[in-house]
Structure formats: C-alpha cells, structure tokens
Amino acid sequence: MLDHYVVFQPHRGREEELSAALRDFAAGITGLTCVQDFTWGENTNASGLKHGYTHGCFARLTGEAALRGDYWNHPAHQKLLGRLDELCIDRFALDYRVSVAADER
C-alpha cells in the first residue's frame, strides 16, 4: 500500500474552483480498483492555513506502480493536473509506503 497526500495553496479567490475540481476528480476516479480510499477537504489546521494551504487530498493506493500507472494516467487525474497551475500558487505531495503493524500481518 502507498499513501499519497497532496496539499494545495490556491490563488486568492480560486478556493471554490479548487473545491469543485477536487470534487469532480473524486467522482471521476470512483471505481478505479487501485484506489483503496480517497478523501479530500478544506484544511482546518492553523499551521497549514498560516502558510496558505487551504485544501488537501488523500489517496490510499495499492502501491507505487498504481500511483505511476493507472492512477496517474487516469483521465480524471490528468484533467485535475491540467488545471492546478491556474488554480494554485503552490502544491506538494507526500507519498509513503504503509507499514503494517505486526498484529495485522
């Protein structure tokens, strides 16, 4: 498993458009088998908000190959990527392999 987080710093006044783009993306990847879980939302953390990061999303994927393959190349993801420069000043992703606790093996 791979957890993929992205945080977004939208251009002033583009927050609602970013929300709509993330909502459309979430709807567009429904049923993609490599996505185990997907959520998105508006940031409520003061430290991130202080830096202008107002939105985030999380995808739990079946692995790194899924991130670079089916998920990355999916038309809904490509559409979102194509809009991010117009919507955001900055964004960054954090990916890591999920460690499985001994009692979950």
PDB file of N, CA, C and O in Angstrom, residues 57-89:
ATOM      1  N   CYS A  57      -5.846  16.464  -0.161  1.00  0.00           N
ATOM      2  CA  CYS A  57      -6.488  15.216  -0.537  1.00  0.00           C
ATOM      3  C   CYS A  57      -5.577  14.054  -0.154  1.00  0.00           C
ATOM      4  O   CYS A  57      -4.366  14.221   0.032  1.00  0.00           O
ATOM      5  N   PHE A  58      -6.207  12.899  -0.022  1.00  0.00           N
ATOM      6  CA  PHE A  58      -5.522  11.686   0.394  1.00  0.00           C
ATOM      7  C   PHE A  58      -6.010  10.537  -0.463  1.00  0.00           C
ATOM      8  O   PHE A  58      -7.222  10.370  -0.659  1.00  0.00           O
ATOM      9  N   ALA A  59      -5.073   9.762  -0.993  1.00  0.00           N
ATOM     10  CA  ALA A  59      -5.418   8.531  -1.704  1.00  0.00           C
ATOM     11  C   ALA A  59      -4.589   7.392  -1.129  1.00  0.00           C
ATOM     12  O   ALA A  59      -3.370   7.513  -1.006  1.00  0.00           O
ATOM     13  N   ARG A  60      -5.243   6.319  -0.768  1.00  0.00           N
ATOM     14  CA  ARG A  60      -4.534   5.087  -0.396  1.00  0.00           C
ATOM     15  C   ARG A  60      -4.599   4.186  -1.628  1.00  0.00           C
ATOM     16  O   ARG A  60      -5.676   3.835  -2.096  1.00  0.00           O
ATOM     17  N   LEU A  61      -3.416   3.900  -2.149  1.00  0.00           N
ATOM     18  CA  LEU A  61      -3.301   3.150  -3.394  1.00  0.00           C
ATOM     19  C   LEU A  61      -2.705   1.773  -3.135  1.00  0.00           C
ATOM     20  O   LEU A  61      -2.063   1.554  -2.107  1.00  0.00           O
ATOM     21  N   THR A  62      -2.881   0.879  -4.089  1.00  0.00           N
ATOM     22  CA  THR A  62      -2.380  -0.476  -3.929  1.00  0.00           C
ATOM     23  C   THR A  62      -0.857  -0.539  -3.944  1.00  0.00           C
ATOM     24  O   THR A  62      -0.292  -1.514  -3.452  1.00  0.00           O
ATOM     25  N   GLY A  63      -0.193   0.479  -4.449  1.00  0.00           N
ATOM     26  CA  GLY A  63       1.268   0.511  -4.447  1.00  0.00           C
ATOM     27  C   GLY A  63       1.814   1.626  -5.321  1.00  0.00           C
ATOM     28  O   GLY A  63       1.058   2.374  -5.939  1.00  0.00           O
ATOM     29  N   GLU A  64       3.151   1.705  -5.356  1.00  0.00           N
ATOM     30  CA  GLU A  64       3.803   2.745  -6.151  1.00  0.00           C
ATOM     31  C   GLU A  64       3.519   2.592  -7.638  1.00  0.00           C
ATOM     32  O   GLU A  64       3.389   3.583  -8.359  1.00  0.00           O
ATOM     33  N   ALA A  65       3.423   1.356  -8.111  1.00  0.00           N
ATOM     34  CA  ALA A  65       3.125   1.138  -9.534  1.00  0.00           C
ATOM     35  C   ALA A  65       1.757   1.715  -9.890  1.00  0.00           C
ATOM     36  O   ALA A  65       1.576   2.255 -10.983  1.00  0.00           O
ATOM     37  N   ALA A  66       0.810   1.623  -8.981  1.00  0.00           N
ATOM     38  CA  ALA A  66      -0.524   2.186  -9.219  1.00  0.00           C
ATOM     39  C   ALA A  66      -0.460   3.705  -9.326  1.00  0.00           C
ATOM     40  O   ALA A  66      -1.114   4.299 -10.186  1.00  0.00           O
ATOM     41  N   LEU A  67       0.322   4.321  -8.449  1.00  0.00           N
ATOM     42  CA  LEU A  67       0.473   5.778  -8.494  1.00  0.00           C
ATOM     43  C   LEU A  67       1.021   6.211  -9.848  1.00  0.00           C
ATOM     44  O   LEU A  67       0.503   7.135 -10.468  1.00  0.00           O
ATOM     45  N   ARG A  68       2.035   5.540 -10.314  1.00  0.00           N
ATOM     46  CA  ARG A  68       2.686   5.915 -11.567  1.00  0.00           C
ATOM     47  C   ARG A  68       1.956   5.401 -12.806  1.00  0.00           C
ATOM     48  O   ARG A  68       2.253   5.814 -13.914  1.00  0.00           O
ATOM     49  N   GLY A  69       0.992   4.514 -12.596  1.00  0.00           N
ATOM     50  CA  GLY A  69       0.288   3.890 -13.714  1.00  0.00           C
ATOM     51  C   GLY A  69      -1.157   4.330 -13.810  1.00  0.00           C
ATOM     52  O   GLY A  69      -1.459   5.436 -14.246  1.00  0.00           O
ATOM     53  N   ASP A  70      -2.050   3.439 -13.377  1.00  0.00           N
ATOM     54  CA  ASP A  70      -3.481   3.661 -13.558  1.00  0.00           C
ATOM     55  C   ASP A  70      -3.979   4.964 -12.934  1.00  0.00           C
ATOM     56  O   ASP A  70      -4.771   5.682 -13.540  1.00  0.00           O
ATOM     57  N   TYR A  71      -3.533   5.271 -11.720  1.00  0.00           N
ATOM     58  CA  TYR A  71      -3.986   6.490 -11.042  1.00  0.00           C
ATOM     59  C   TYR A  71      -3.461   7.727 -11.769  1.00  0.00           C
ATOM     60  O   TYR A  71      -4.220   8.628 -12.108  1.00  0.00           O
ATOM     61  N   TRP A  72      -2.161   7.777 -12.009  1.00  0.00           N
ATOM     62  CA  TRP A  72      -1.540   8.950 -12.630  1.00  0.00           C
ATOM     63  C   TRP A  72      -2.114   9.219 -14.014  1.00  0.00           C
ATOM     64  O   TRP A  72      -2.372  10.365 -14.377  1.00  0.00           O
ATOM     65  N   ASN A  73      -2.315   8.162 -14.789  1.00  0.00           N
ATOM     66  CA  ASN A  73      -2.735   8.305 -16.169  1.00  0.00           C
ATOM     67  C   ASN A  73      -4.247   8.360 -16.370  1.00  0.00           C
ATOM     68  O   ASN A  73      -4.706   8.566 -17.491  1.00  0.00           O
ATOM     69  N   HIS A  74      -4.999   8.189 -15.308  1.00  0.00           N
ATOM     70  CA  HIS A  74      -6.459   8.226 -15.423  1.00  0.00           C
ATOM     71  C   HIS A  74      -6.898   9.593 -15.953  1.00  0.00           C
ATOM     72  O   HIS A  74      -6.361  10.624 -15.538  1.00  0.00           O
ATOM     73  N   PRO A  75      -7.876   9.629 -16.854  1.00  0.00           N
ATOM     74  CA  PRO A  75      -8.319  10.907 -17.424  1.00  0.00           C
ATOM     75  C   PRO A  75      -8.748  11.940 -16.381  1.00  0.00           C
ATOM     76  O   PRO A  75      -8.478  13.144 -16.555  1.00  0.00           O
ATOM     77  N   ALA A  76      -9.382  11.519 -15.293  1.00  0.00           N
ATOM     78  CA  ALA A  76      -9.795  12.472 -14.256  1.00  0.00           C
ATOM     79  C   ALA A  76      -8.579  13.093 -13.575  1.00  0.00           C
ATOM     80  O   ALA A  76      -8.581  14.288 -13.237  1.00  0.00           O
ATOM     81  N   HIS A  77      -7.513  12.306 -13.370  1.00  0.00           N
ATOM     82  CA  HIS A  77      -6.295  12.833 -12.756  1.00  0.00           C
ATOM     83  C   HIS A  77      -5.586  13.772 -13.719  1.00  0.00           C
ATOM     84  O   HIS A  77      -5.126  14.852 -13.323  1.00  0.00           O
ATOM     85  N   GLN A  78      -5.519  13.408 -14.973  1.00  0.00           N
ATOM     86  CA  GLN A  78      -4.881  14.270 -15.967  1.00  0.00           C
ATOM     87  C   GLN A  78      -5.633  15.598 -16.102  1.00  0.00           C
ATOM     88  O   GLN A  78      -5.019  16.656 -16.243  1.00  0.00           O
ATOM     89  N   LYS A  79      -6.952  15.551 -16.021  1.00  0.00           N
ATOM     90  CA  LYS A  79      -7.756  16.781 -16.074  1.00  0.00           C
ATOM     91  C   LYS A  79      -7.445  17.675 -14.878  1.00  0.00           C
ATOM     92  O   LYS A  79      -7.254  18.886 -15.033  1.00  0.00           O
ATOM     93  N   LEU A  80      -7.376  17.077 -13.681  1.00  0.00           N
ATOM     94  CA  LEU A  80      -7.038  17.858 -12.486  1.00  0.00           C
ATOM     95  C   LEU A  80      -5.643  18.456 -12.618  1.00  0.00           C
ATOM     96  O   LEU A  80      -5.449  19.653 -12.370  1.00  0.00           O
ATOM     97  N   LEU A  81      -4.668  17.646 -13.009  1.00  0.00           N
ATOM     98  CA  LEU A  81      -3.303  18.148 -13.165  1.00  0.00           C
ATOM     99  C   LEU A  81      -3.257  19.321 -14.142  1.00  0.00           C
ATOM    100  O   LEU A  81      -2.511  20.282 -13.938  1.00  0.00           O
ATOM    101  N   GLY A  82      -4.047  19.250 -15.198  1.00  0.00           N
ATOM    102  CA  GLY A  82      -4.075  20.302 -16.195  1.00  0.00           C
ATOM    103  C   GLY A  82      -4.634  21.619 -15.697  1.00  0.00           C
ATOM    104  O   GLY A  82      -4.381  22.665 -16.293  1.00  0.00           O
ATOM    105  N   ARG A  83      -5.356  21.596 -14.594  1.00  0.00           N
ATOM    106  CA  ARG A  83      -5.943  22.816 -14.033  1.00  0.00           C
ATOM    107  C   ARG A  83      -5.179  23.390 -12.848  1.00  0.00           C
ATOM    108  O   ARG A  83      -5.412  24.538 -12.461  1.00  0.00           O
ATOM    109  N   LEU A  84      -4.279  22.614 -12.259  1.00  0.00           N
ATOM    110  CA  LEU A  84      -3.676  23.046 -10.996  1.00  0.00           C
ATOM    111  C   LEU A  84      -2.834  24.314 -11.111  1.00  0.00           C
ATOM    112  O   LEU A  84      -2.828  25.118 -10.182  1.00  0.00           O
ATOM    113  N   ASP A  85      -2.141  24.519 -12.208  1.00  0.00           N
ATOM    114  CA  ASP A  85      -1.340  25.744 -12.325  1.00  0.00           C
ATOM    115  C   ASP A  85      -2.214  26.992 -12.340  1.00  0.00           C
ATOM    116  O   ASP A  85      -1.835  28.016 -11.797  1.00  0.00           O
ATOM    117  N   GLU A  86      -3.395  26.906 -12.945  1.00  0.00           N
ATOM    118  CA  GLU A  86      -4.291  28.063 -12.972  1.00  0.00           C
ATOM    119  C   GLU A  86      -4.982  28.276 -11.623  1.00  0.00           C
ATOM    120  O   GLU A  86      -5.338  29.393 -11.277  1.00  0.00           O
ATOM    121  N   LEU A  87      -5.154  27.212 -10.867  1.00  0.00           N
ATOM    122  CA  LEU A  87      -5.872  27.295  -9.596  1.00  0.00           C
ATOM    123  C   LEU A  87      -4.964  27.544  -8.396  1.00  0.00           C
ATOM    124  O   LEU A  87      -5.404  28.120  -7.402  1.00  0.00           O
ATOM    125  N   CYS A  88      -3.704  27.093  -8.467  1.00  0.00           N
ATOM    126  CA  CYS A  88      -2.844  27.078  -7.279  1.00  0.00           C
ATOM    127  C   CYS A  88      -1.550  27.855  -7.461  1.00  0.00           C
ATOM    128  O   CYS A  88      -0.936  27.815  -8.534  1.00  0.00           O
ATOM    129  N   ILE A  89      -1.150  28.496  -6.390  1.00  0.00           N
ATOM    130  CA  ILE A  89       0.169  29.118  -6.304  1.00  0.00           C
ATOM    131  C   ILE A  89       1.212  28.028  -6.094  1.00  0.00           C
ATOM    132  O   ILE A  89       2.286  28.047  -6.674  1.00  0.00           O
TER     133      ILE A  89
END
